[in-house]
Amino acid sequence: MTDWQHLVQQVAKTLTECCGIQPGDRLLLAVSGGADSVALVELLTAPEQIALTLSIAHVNHGLRGAESDHDQQLVRELASRHQLPFSATTVDPLTLSQQTGRSLEDCCRELRYCWLFEQMEATRSTALVVAHQADDQAETVLMRLIRGAGLKGLCAMPYRSNRSVIRPLLDLSGEELRYQLSKRQVPFAVDHSNLDTRFLRNRLRHQVLPLLTDLQPDITNRLCQTAQILQGEESLLATDDQLLAKRILRHGSGWLAFNRTPLIELPRARRMRLYRLGVEQLLAAPSPLSYEHLIALDRCVLKGAAGRSVPLPAPLSVSQGSGMLLLLNQQQFPPELSTTTITAPGTYQLNGGITITITSDTRCTPLPNDCSTIVVDLELAPFPWTIRSWQPSDRMSLDGGGTSTVADQFSNARIPRPVRTRIPLIEAQGAILAVVGIRRSGLALVSPTSTAIARIAVHQHAQLPLSLSIFD
């Protein structure tokens, strides 16, 4: 076995070279009381370790009665022995599992990390330190492989995650850690639920990995090496993804748009990576898309059929239009416009973050080319006006003569269906003056003889994905 001094030095090297930790950093240690987390505390408090400011946090899941309370007391005493600040909480994953139908393991993890991240902020910690070690990494690779995963999933656990969770024990085995604790006579808890093979990780640990060890005695190390190789390749590809995303992706409040033409020129594997990246940006969370979801999205892009239904997990939905694929986060996408009455010049705030500013003038000055400003002859269309969302029965007069349905104007402009009810229509005495950003009607047009003119400026309207101009 490796001696304790060497283990301390190895962890110090992992902290600085792989986890991005510097001497003097403030760290929050997540400690369950099991051998791995107790070893984590001992290794980080060793006199030979780099200078760190440490505190300990413990989550009692309340699932094992007195045994859970015993674990909490053990961690409290461990913190006291090392003179480290200690905090603890009790959560109720069983109720959450029953209410949501999610697995007990998932609910435990969600509640645990939610509180730990709160404690990170409370203690102003640089990072949250968890005690995952090499055996955990090997099990994670196998779990992801069994459940089905791509390159990113098979990378398993990194030394440092995006949310500043660090894992300085990934290069050490559980057996090695338990041996050193026993040798130093350091007490640790034994969670007997880890023997329950109804849970996949436990089944892999106690049944599958022993069989694989017969085939390859170094199986744990080989699986960990595979994860590290894939992490390097994933990092390389992710850099290219970000460069492509700047050209092909645009996003706003609750929406994400892909420029279809350059997208379909990419290999399918690259498109699939961009779908996942886009959804992660849209949700600010890991992508929930399965392989079947990705294939359905890709088929939609290649066939280019507007309005094609692609079932996605809530709160996601998909639409096409204006040469783009549009993904929506229904929890954040702007709501449909409510009706606003305009009685005089001024500034009007519409729901969805759109602002309308109306000023009066006696002459018409040049207008920008982005359809964000409209002028109206007030003598032909006096106040009050109404600003509202589109209705299927709406028709408008055209400046060249004749009429058209607003629906046809949207179709001609290839406006995605979910966006249409977020686009303001300006109406005077029951007649449509303009569909903002899309078409000016033929009513109340300003002429050289006009003396009372209203200038309508629309702000934040460009945040809606109306056309391919968002990629300019």
Short mmCIF file of C-alpha atoms in Angstrom, two decimals:
data_model
loop_
_atom_site.label_atom_id
_atom_site.label_comp_id
_atom_site.label_asym_id
_atom_site.label_seq_id
_atom_site.Cartn_x
_atom_site.Cartn_y
_atom_site.Cartn_z
CA MET A 1 0.00 0.00 0.00
CA THR A 2 1.09 3.60 -0.61
CA ASP A 3 2.17 5.27 2.65
CA TRP A 4 0.14 8.10 4.11
CA GLN A 5 2.70 10.78 3.36
CA HIS A 6 2.64 9.91 -0.32
CA LEU A 7 -1.18 9.98 -0.38
CA VAL A 8 -1.20 13.49 1.10
CA GLN A 9 1.25 14.67 -1.55
CA GLN A 10 -0.75 13.01 -4.32
CA VAL A 11 -3.96 14.73 -3.19
CA ALA A 12 -2.14 18.08 -2.96
CA LYS A 13 -0.95 17.63 -6.54
CA THR A 14 -4.46 16.72 -7.73
CA LEU A 15 -5.91 19.77 -5.95
CA THR A 16 -3.54 22.21 -7.63
CA GLU A 17 -3.02 20.61 -11.05
CA CYS A 18 -6.45 19.07 -11.75
CA CYS A 19 -8.94 20.85 -9.49
CA GLY A 20 -7.66 24.42 -9.88
CA ILE A 21 -7.18 24.98 -6.15
CA GLN A 22 -4.58 27.41 -4.81
CA PRO A 23 -3.07 27.69 -1.32
CA GLY A 24 -5.33 29.79 0.89
CA ASP A 25 -8.57 28.83 -0.90
CA ARG A 26 -11.69 28.31 1.19
CA LEU A 27 -13.25 24.87 0.67
CA LEU A 28 -16.50 23.27 1.87
CA LEU A 29 -16.15 19.52 2.46
CA ALA A 30 -19.25 17.36 1.93
CA VAL A 31 -18.83 14.63 4.55
CA SER A 32 -21.25 11.72 4.96
CA GLY A 33 -19.24 9.94 7.62
CA GLY A 34 -18.32 7.02 5.37
CA ALA A 35 -14.72 5.93 4.84
CA ASP A 36 -14.14 7.99 1.70
CA SER A 37 -15.35 11.32 3.11
CA VAL A 38 -13.60 10.77 6.45
CA ALA A 39 -10.37 10.03 4.55
CA LEU A 40 -10.98 13.25 2.59
CA VAL A 41 -11.00 15.25 5.84
CA GLU A 42 -7.89 13.51 7.15
CA LEU A 43 -5.97 14.07 3.91
CA LEU A 44 -6.91 17.75 3.63
CA THR A 45 -6.08 18.50 7.26
CA ALA A 46 -2.72 16.71 7.24
CA PRO A 47 0.18 19.00 8.29
CA GLU A 48 1.92 18.33 4.96
CA GLN A 49 -1.13 19.47 2.94
CA ILE A 50 -1.26 22.86 1.20
CA ALA A 51 -2.71 25.63 3.39
CA LEU A 52 -6.50 25.68 3.04
CA THR A 53 -9.46 27.16 4.92
CA LEU A 54 -11.88 24.28 5.48
CA SER A 55 -15.40 23.77 6.77
CA ILE A 56 -17.52 20.61 6.95
CA ALA A 57 -21.14 20.11 5.85
CA HIS A 58 -23.27 17.00 6.45
CA VAL A 59 -26.67 16.05 4.99
CA ASN A 60 -28.85 13.65 6.99
CA HIS A 61 -31.24 11.97 4.54
CA GLY A 62 -33.28 10.50 7.40
CA LEU A 63 -33.64 7.12 5.70
CA ARG A 64 -31.88 4.88 8.21
CA GLY A 65 -33.25 6.10 11.53
CA ALA A 66 -30.75 5.91 14.39
CA GLU A 67 -27.97 4.90 11.99
CA SER A 68 -28.37 8.21 10.11
CA ASP A 69 -28.25 10.14 13.40
CA HIS A 70 -25.13 8.22 14.40
CA ASP A 71 -23.42 9.21 11.15
CA GLN A 72 -24.23 12.86 11.77
CA GLN A 73 -22.78 12.71 15.28
CA LEU A 74 -19.64 11.00 13.98
CA VAL A 75 -19.11 13.82 11.45
CA ARG A 76 -19.75 16.43 14.14
CA GLU A 77 -17.04 14.86 16.31
CA LEU A 78 -14.69 14.64 13.32
CA ALA A 79 -15.11 18.38 12.69
CA SER A 80 -14.58 19.12 16.37
CA ARG A 81 -11.41 17.01 16.50
CA HIS A 82 -9.93 19.01 13.61
CA GLN A 83 -11.38 22.30 14.90
CA LEU A 84 -13.34 22.91 11.69
CA PRO A 85 -16.68 24.74 11.37
CA PHE A 86 -19.56 22.25 11.08
CA SER A 87 -23.07 22.56 9.63
CA ALA A 88 -25.76 19.95 9.05
CA THR A 89 -29.30 19.63 7.78
CA THR A 90 -31.96 16.95 7.51
CA VAL A 91 -33.85 16.46 4.23
CA ASP A 92 -36.86 14.35 3.21
CA PRO A 93 -36.09 12.61 -0.11
CA LEU A 94 -38.74 9.95 0.47
CA THR A 95 -41.61 12.46 0.32
CA LEU A 96 -40.11 14.15 -2.74
CA SER A 97 -39.81 10.76 -4.47
CA GLN A 98 -43.43 9.91 -3.69
CA GLN A 99 -44.66 13.30 -4.90
CA THR A 100 -42.68 13.36 -8.16
CA GLY A 101 -42.37 9.67 -9.04
CA ARG A 102 -38.61 10.08 -9.37
CA SER A 103 -36.13 7.60 -7.98
CA LEU A 104 -35.09 7.89 -4.35
CA GLU A 105 -31.44 8.18 -5.42
CA ASP A 106 -32.20 11.17 -7.67
CA CYS A 107 -34.20 12.91 -4.94
CA CYS A 108 -31.42 12.38 -2.39
CA ARG A 109 -28.90 13.86 -4.77
CA GLU A 110 -31.04 16.88 -5.66
CA LEU A 111 -31.82 17.80 -2.05
CA ARG A 112 -28.24 17.16 -0.93
CA TYR A 113 -26.59 19.32 -3.57
CA CYS A 114 -29.20 22.07 -3.31
CA TRP A 115 -28.35 22.56 0.36
CA LEU A 116 -24.61 22.12 -0.17
CA PHE A 117 -24.55 24.85 -2.81
CA GLU A 118 -26.39 27.14 -0.39
CA GLN A 119 -23.73 26.38 2.21
CA MET A 120 -21.02 27.16 -0.34
CA GLU A 121 -22.40 30.67 -0.66
CA ALA A 122 -22.91 31.03 3.09
CA THR A 123 -19.29 30.07 3.78
CA ARG A 124 -17.95 31.99 0.74
CA SER A 125 -16.18 28.83 -0.37
CA THR A 126 -14.19 28.57 -3.59
CA ALA A 127 -15.34 25.00 -4.21
CA LEU A 128 -17.41 22.13 -2.86
CA VAL A 129 -15.20 19.08 -2.22
CA VAL A 130 -16.74 15.62 -2.55
CA ALA A 131 -15.09 12.27 -1.82
CA HIS A 132 -15.70 10.37 -5.06
CA GLN A 133 -12.80 7.98 -5.62
CA ALA A 134 -11.61 5.62 -8.36
CA ASP A 135 -14.14 2.87 -7.59
CA ASP A 136 -16.99 5.40 -7.87
CA GLN A 137 -15.60 6.57 -11.21
CA ALA A 138 -15.41 3.03 -12.61
CA GLU A 139 -18.97 2.33 -11.46
CA THR A 140 -20.17 5.57 -13.06
CA VAL A 141 -18.62 4.64 -16.42
CA LEU A 142 -20.39 1.27 -16.31
CA MET A 143 -23.71 2.82 -15.24
CA ARG A 144 -23.62 5.32 -18.10
CA LEU A 145 -22.69 2.57 -20.56
CA ILE A 146 -25.57 0.36 -19.42
CA ARG A 147 -28.12 3.18 -19.52
CA GLY A 148 -26.83 4.44 -22.85
CA ALA A 149 -24.53 7.44 -23.22
CA GLY A 150 -22.49 9.31 -25.77
CA LEU A 151 -18.98 10.65 -25.45
CA LYS A 152 -19.86 13.26 -22.84
CA GLY A 153 -21.70 10.78 -20.64
CA LEU A 154 -18.87 8.25 -20.73
CA CYS A 155 -16.48 10.94 -19.51
CA ALA A 156 -18.12 10.23 -16.14
CA MET A 157 -16.98 12.56 -13.33
CA PRO A 158 -14.38 15.29 -13.91
CA TYR A 159 -11.90 16.49 -11.30
CA ARG A 160 -13.74 19.82 -11.37
CA SER A 161 -17.28 20.39 -12.62
CA ASN A 162 -18.84 23.56 -13.98
CA ARG A 163 -20.41 24.34 -10.60
CA SER A 164 -17.06 24.20 -8.79
CA VAL A 165 -17.52 20.69 -7.41
CA ILE A 166 -14.06 19.15 -7.07
CA ARG A 167 -13.01 15.51 -6.63
CA PRO A 168 -9.39 15.27 -5.42
CA LEU A 169 -9.65 11.55 -4.57
CA LEU A 170 -10.46 10.27 -8.09
CA ASP A 171 -7.03 8.67 -8.44
CA LEU A 172 -7.29 6.72 -5.17
CA SER A 173 -9.10 3.44 -4.56
CA GLY A 174 -11.64 2.86 -1.82
CA GLU A 175 -9.64 -0.09 -0.56
CA GLU A 176 -6.56 2.08 -0.18
CA LEU A 177 -8.48 4.75 1.75
CA ARG A 178 -10.09 2.23 4.12
CA TYR A 179 -6.72 0.60 4.77
CA GLN A 180 -5.12 3.91 5.72
CA LEU A 181 -8.00 4.85 8.04
CA SER A 182 -7.81 1.48 9.80
CA LYS A 183 -4.04 1.76 10.08
CA ARG A 184 -4.40 5.22 11.68
CA GLN A 185 -7.34 4.02 13.84
CA VAL A 186 -9.69 6.68 12.48
CA PRO A 187 -13.37 5.72 12.95
CA PHE A 188 -15.80 5.90 10.04
CA ALA A 189 -19.44 4.93 9.45
CA VAL A 190 -20.64 1.96 7.43
CA ASP A 191 -23.82 2.58 5.44
CA HIS A 192 -25.51 -0.81 5.23
CA SER A 193 -27.83 0.44 2.48
CA ASN A 194 -24.77 0.27 0.21
CA LEU A 195 -25.20 -3.50 0.32
CA ASP A 196 -28.73 -3.32 -1.13
CA THR A 197 -28.41 -4.68 -4.68
CA ARG A 198 -31.78 -3.31 -5.69
CA PHE A 199 -29.82 -0.17 -6.55
CA LEU A 200 -27.88 -0.34 -9.81
CA ARG A 201 -24.65 1.11 -8.43
CA ASN A 202 -24.61 -1.44 -5.60
CA ARG A 203 -25.29 -4.28 -8.03
CA LEU A 204 -22.39 -3.17 -10.19
CA ARG A 205 -20.13 -2.85 -7.16
CA HIS A 206 -20.92 -6.20 -5.58
CA GLN A 207 -21.83 -8.40 -8.57
CA VAL A 208 -20.63 -7.01 -11.91
CA LEU A 209 -17.23 -5.52 -11.08
CA PRO A 210 -16.01 -8.71 -9.33
CA LEU A 211 -16.81 -10.66 -12.52
CA LEU A 212 -15.01 -8.08 -14.66
CA THR A 213 -12.03 -8.22 -12.30
CA ASP A 214 -11.72 -11.92 -13.08
CA LEU A 215 -11.36 -10.99 -16.76
CA GLN A 216 -9.17 -7.94 -16.16
CA PRO A 217 -7.63 -7.57 -12.67
CA ASP A 218 -6.90 -3.89 -13.36
CA ILE A 219 -10.46 -3.15 -14.49
CA THR A 220 -11.06 -0.18 -12.16
CA ASN A 221 -7.92 1.59 -13.31
CA ARG A 222 -8.66 0.81 -16.98
CA LEU A 223 -12.18 2.27 -16.72
CA CYS A 224 -10.85 5.40 -15.00
CA GLN A 225 -8.20 5.81 -17.69
CA THR A 226 -10.89 5.47 -20.36
CA ALA A 227 -12.88 8.26 -18.69
CA GLN A 228 -9.81 10.52 -18.64
CA ILE A 229 -9.05 9.87 -22.32
CA LEU A 230 -12.65 10.67 -23.25
CA GLN A 231 -12.63 13.82 -21.11
CA GLY A 232 -9.68 15.12 -23.12
CA GLU A 233 -11.38 14.35 -26.43
CA GLU A 234 -14.67 15.83 -25.22
CA SER A 235 -12.89 19.03 -24.20
CA LEU A 236 -11.33 19.31 -27.65
CA LEU A 237 -14.67 18.81 -29.42
CA ALA A 238 -16.48 21.16 -27.01
CA THR A 239 -14.12 23.99 -27.99
CA ASP A 240 -15.07 23.51 -31.64
CA ASP A 241 -18.76 23.34 -30.66
CA GLN A 242 -18.53 26.78 -29.06
CA LEU A 243 -17.00 28.27 -32.20
CA LEU A 244 -19.73 26.76 -34.37
CA ALA A 245 -22.43 27.89 -31.97
CA LYS A 246 -21.40 31.53 -32.44
CA ARG A 247 -22.23 31.16 -36.13
CA ILE A 248 -25.23 28.84 -36.03
CA LEU A 249 -27.02 29.48 -32.70
CA ARG A 250 -28.81 32.53 -31.34
CA HIS A 251 -30.81 32.71 -28.15
CA GLY A 252 -33.07 35.11 -26.29
CA SER A 253 -35.61 35.03 -23.50
CA GLY A 254 -36.90 31.45 -23.47
CA TRP A 255 -35.89 30.62 -27.04
CA LEU A 256 -32.98 29.24 -29.03
CA ALA A 257 -32.69 29.36 -32.83
CA PHE A 258 -30.50 27.29 -35.17
CA ASN A 259 -29.63 28.63 -38.63
CA ARG A 260 -30.80 25.67 -40.69
CA THR A 261 -28.68 26.11 -43.85
CA PRO A 262 -25.20 25.93 -42.27
CA LEU A 263 -26.50 23.42 -39.73
CA ILE A 264 -27.43 20.77 -42.30
CA GLU A 265 -24.01 21.09 -43.92
CA LEU A 266 -22.40 19.67 -40.76
CA PRO A 267 -21.94 15.95 -40.08
CA ARG A 268 -24.80 14.44 -38.10
CA ALA A 269 -22.59 13.79 -35.07
CA ARG A 270 -21.74 17.49 -34.91
CA ARG A 271 -25.39 18.50 -35.29
CA MET A 272 -26.33 16.22 -32.41
CA ARG A 273 -23.69 17.83 -30.22
CA LEU A 274 -25.02 21.29 -31.09
CA TYR A 275 -28.59 20.27 -30.21
CA ARG A 276 -27.41 19.16 -26.78
CA LEU A 277 -25.33 22.30 -26.30
CA GLY A 278 -28.24 24.50 -27.34
CA VAL A 279 -30.67 22.83 -24.96
CA GLU A 280 -28.18 23.13 -22.10
CA GLN A 281 -27.92 26.86 -22.80
CA LEU A 282 -31.69 27.19 -23.05
CA LEU A 283 -32.40 25.38 -19.79
CA ALA A 284 -29.21 26.38 -17.93
CA ALA A 285 -29.09 22.72 -16.93
CA PRO A 286 -27.90 19.39 -18.35
CA SER A 287 -29.76 18.37 -21.49
CA PRO A 288 -32.70 16.00 -20.86
CA LEU A 289 -32.77 14.92 -24.52
CA SER A 290 -32.50 11.20 -25.18
CA TYR A 291 -31.01 9.66 -28.31
CA GLU A 292 -34.55 9.32 -29.71
CA HIS A 293 -35.20 13.04 -29.11
CA LEU A 294 -31.99 13.98 -30.91
CA ILE A 295 -32.82 11.78 -33.89
CA ALA A 296 -36.33 13.28 -34.12
CA LEU A 297 -34.91 16.82 -33.98
CA ASP A 298 -32.39 16.02 -36.68
CA ARG A 299 -35.05 14.50 -38.91
CA CYS A 300 -37.09 17.68 -38.48
CA VAL A 301 -34.12 19.83 -39.49
CA LEU A 302 -33.30 17.76 -42.56
CA LYS A 303 -36.87 17.59 -43.86
CA GLY A 304 -37.50 21.24 -43.05
CA ALA A 305 -41.24 20.84 -42.61
CA ALA A 306 -42.66 23.87 -40.78
CA GLY A 307 -44.90 22.98 -37.88
CA ARG A 308 -43.69 19.37 -37.78
CA SER A 309 -44.39 17.95 -34.34
CA VAL A 310 -41.40 16.70 -32.38
CA PRO A 311 -42.25 15.47 -28.88
CA LEU A 312 -39.71 16.81 -26.40
CA PRO A 313 -39.59 16.62 -22.60
CA ALA A 314 -41.24 19.54 -20.77
CA PRO A 315 -40.72 22.45 -20.79
CA LEU A 316 -39.22 22.17 -24.29
CA SER A 317 -41.04 22.51 -27.60
CA VAL A 318 -39.89 22.91 -31.20
CA SER A 319 -41.00 24.88 -34.26
CA GLN A 320 -39.57 25.88 -37.64
CA GLY A 321 -39.73 29.02 -39.73
CA SER A 322 -37.61 31.61 -41.55
CA GLY A 323 -34.98 29.02 -42.33
CA MET A 324 -34.40 28.19 -38.70
CA LEU A 325 -35.15 25.57 -36.12
CA LEU A 326 -36.65 27.15 -33.01
CA LEU A 327 -36.52 25.55 -29.57
CA LEU A 328 -38.63 27.06 -26.78
CA ASN A 329 -38.44 26.89 -23.02
CA GLN A 330 -42.15 27.29 -22.28
CA GLN A 331 -41.40 28.38 -18.70
CA GLN A 332 -39.43 31.42 -19.88
CA PHE A 333 -40.71 32.26 -23.37
CA PRO A 334 -42.53 35.64 -23.37
CA PRO A 335 -46.30 35.32 -22.83
CA GLU A 336 -48.84 36.23 -25.49
CA LEU A 337 -49.42 39.97 -25.70
CA SER A 338 -52.25 41.40 -23.67
CA THR A 339 -54.34 44.25 -25.10
CA THR A 340 -53.13 47.80 -24.47
CA THR A 341 -55.07 50.98 -25.28
CA ILE A 342 -53.10 53.95 -26.61
CA THR A 343 -54.79 57.30 -25.97
CA ALA A 344 -51.89 59.74 -26.54
CA PRO A 345 -48.17 59.88 -27.27
CA GLY A 346 -46.00 58.34 -24.57
CA THR A 347 -44.13 55.18 -23.60
CA TYR A 348 -46.07 51.95 -23.11
CA GLN A 349 -44.64 48.79 -21.57
CA LEU A 350 -46.09 45.60 -23.05
CA ASN A 351 -45.77 42.20 -21.44
CA GLY A 352 -42.94 40.14 -22.87
CA GLY A 353 -40.44 42.97 -22.42
CA ILE A 354 -41.55 45.00 -25.47
CA THR A 355 -41.66 48.79 -25.13
CA ILE A 356 -43.62 51.05 -27.50
CA THR A 357 -42.69 54.74 -27.64
CA ILE A 358 -45.02 57.09 -29.55
CA THR A 359 -44.02 60.66 -30.31
CA SER A 360 -45.83 63.35 -32.34
CA ASP A 361 -44.30 65.39 -35.14
CA THR A 362 -45.32 67.72 -37.96
CA ARG A 363 -43.07 66.25 -40.62
CA CYS A 364 -41.74 62.84 -41.59
CA THR A 365 -38.02 62.22 -41.22
CA PRO A 366 -36.12 59.23 -42.71
CA LEU A 367 -36.80 55.89 -41.04
CA PRO A 368 -34.45 52.98 -40.25
CA ASN A 369 -34.62 49.86 -42.39
CA ASP A 370 -35.40 47.42 -39.58
CA CYS A 371 -39.19 47.94 -39.45
CA SER A 372 -38.85 48.91 -35.79
CA THR A 373 -40.21 52.41 -36.44
CA ILE A 374 -43.58 53.20 -38.03
CA VAL A 375 -45.15 56.56 -38.95
CA VAL A 376 -48.90 57.22 -39.06
CA ASP A 377 -50.97 60.19 -40.27
CA LEU A 378 -52.91 61.11 -37.12
CA GLU A 379 -55.61 62.92 -39.08
CA LEU A 380 -56.43 59.66 -40.87
CA ALA A 381 -56.02 57.42 -37.80
CA PRO A 382 -56.60 59.46 -34.63
CA PHE A 383 -56.28 58.05 -31.12
CA PRO A 384 -57.33 55.85 -29.40
CA TRP A 385 -55.39 52.94 -30.81
CA THR A 386 -55.19 49.34 -29.65
CA ILE A 387 -52.06 47.21 -29.44
CA ARG A 388 -52.85 43.50 -29.26
CA SER A 389 -51.78 40.06 -30.42
CA TRP A 390 -52.80 38.39 -33.67
CA GLN A 391 -56.13 36.59 -34.09
CA PRO A 392 -56.75 33.98 -36.84
CA SER A 393 -59.52 36.14 -38.40
CA ASP A 394 -57.37 39.27 -38.78
CA ARG A 395 -57.17 40.95 -42.21
CA MET A 396 -55.28 44.07 -43.25
CA SER A 397 -55.29 46.50 -46.17
CA LEU A 398 -52.12 46.49 -48.27
CA ASP A 399 -50.25 49.60 -49.35
CA GLY A 400 -50.40 48.42 -52.96
CA GLY A 401 -54.15 47.85 -52.85
CA GLY A 402 -56.28 44.88 -51.85
CA THR A 403 -56.28 43.02 -48.56
CA SER A 404 -54.53 40.05 -47.00
CA THR A 405 -54.94 37.92 -43.94
CA VAL A 406 -52.35 38.52 -41.25
CA ALA A 407 -51.84 34.76 -41.22
CA ASP A 408 -50.69 34.95 -44.86
CA GLN A 409 -48.26 37.73 -43.96
CA PHE A 410 -46.80 35.56 -41.23
CA SER A 411 -46.55 32.61 -43.60
CA ASN A 412 -44.90 34.69 -46.32
CA ALA A 413 -42.35 35.94 -43.77
CA ARG A 414 -41.98 32.35 -42.46
CA ILE A 415 -42.57 33.47 -38.88
CA PRO A 416 -42.53 30.47 -36.51
CA ARG A 417 -46.02 29.78 -35.15
CA PRO A 418 -45.20 30.23 -31.44
CA VAL A 419 -43.77 33.70 -32.17
CA ARG A 420 -46.85 35.04 -33.96
CA THR A 421 -48.94 35.76 -30.88
CA ARG A 422 -46.01 37.70 -29.37
CA ILE A 423 -45.83 40.19 -32.28
CA PRO A 424 -47.73 43.47 -31.67
CA LEU A 425 -50.54 44.50 -34.00
CA ILE A 426 -51.41 48.20 -33.98
CA GLU A 427 -55.07 48.88 -34.65
CA ALA A 428 -57.08 52.10 -35.06
CA GLN A 429 -60.87 52.10 -35.11
CA GLY A 430 -60.90 48.37 -35.81
CA ALA A 431 -58.46 48.54 -38.76
CA ILE A 432 -54.91 47.22 -38.61
CA LEU A 433 -52.23 49.87 -39.11
CA ALA A 434 -49.23 47.60 -38.85
CA VAL A 435 -47.96 44.19 -37.87
CA VAL A 436 -44.81 45.36 -36.13
CA GLY A 437 -41.64 44.19 -37.81
CA ILE A 438 -43.58 42.35 -40.52
CA ARG A 439 -45.82 44.62 -42.63
CA ARG A 440 -47.23 48.15 -42.67
CA SER A 441 -50.82 48.31 -43.87
CA GLY A 442 -52.06 50.70 -46.54
CA LEU A 443 -54.04 52.79 -44.04
CA ALA A 444 -53.11 56.24 -42.66
CA LEU A 445 -49.92 56.47 -44.69
CA VAL A 446 -47.93 59.66 -44.30
CA SER A 447 -47.78 61.93 -47.36
CA PRO A 448 -45.99 65.22 -48.15
CA THR A 449 -49.14 67.07 -47.05
CA SER A 450 -49.41 65.35 -43.66
CA THR A 451 -49.20 67.81 -40.76
CA ALA A 452 -49.97 65.59 -37.75
CA ILE A 453 -47.68 62.57 -37.61
CA ALA A 454 -47.18 59.88 -34.98
CA ARG A 455 -43.86 58.09 -34.86
CA ILE A 456 -43.99 54.63 -33.29
CA ALA A 457 -40.71 53.12 -32.09
CA VAL A 458 -40.60 49.54 -30.87
CA HIS A 459 -37.86 48.47 -28.44
CA GLN A 460 -36.76 44.94 -27.47
CA HIS A 461 -38.88 43.55 -30.31
CA ALA A 462 -35.69 42.33 -31.97
CA GLN A 463 -35.28 39.87 -29.11
CA LEU A 464 -37.93 37.72 -30.79
CA PRO A 465 -36.64 35.27 -33.45
CA LEU A 466 -38.47 36.81 -36.43
CA SER A 467 -36.07 36.07 -39.26
CA LEU A 468 -32.58 34.98 -40.26
CA SER A 469 -31.42 38.57 -39.60
CA ILE A 470 -30.79 37.50 -35.99
CA PHE A 471 -27.74 35.61 -37.31
CA ASP A 472 -26.21 38.71 -38.94
#
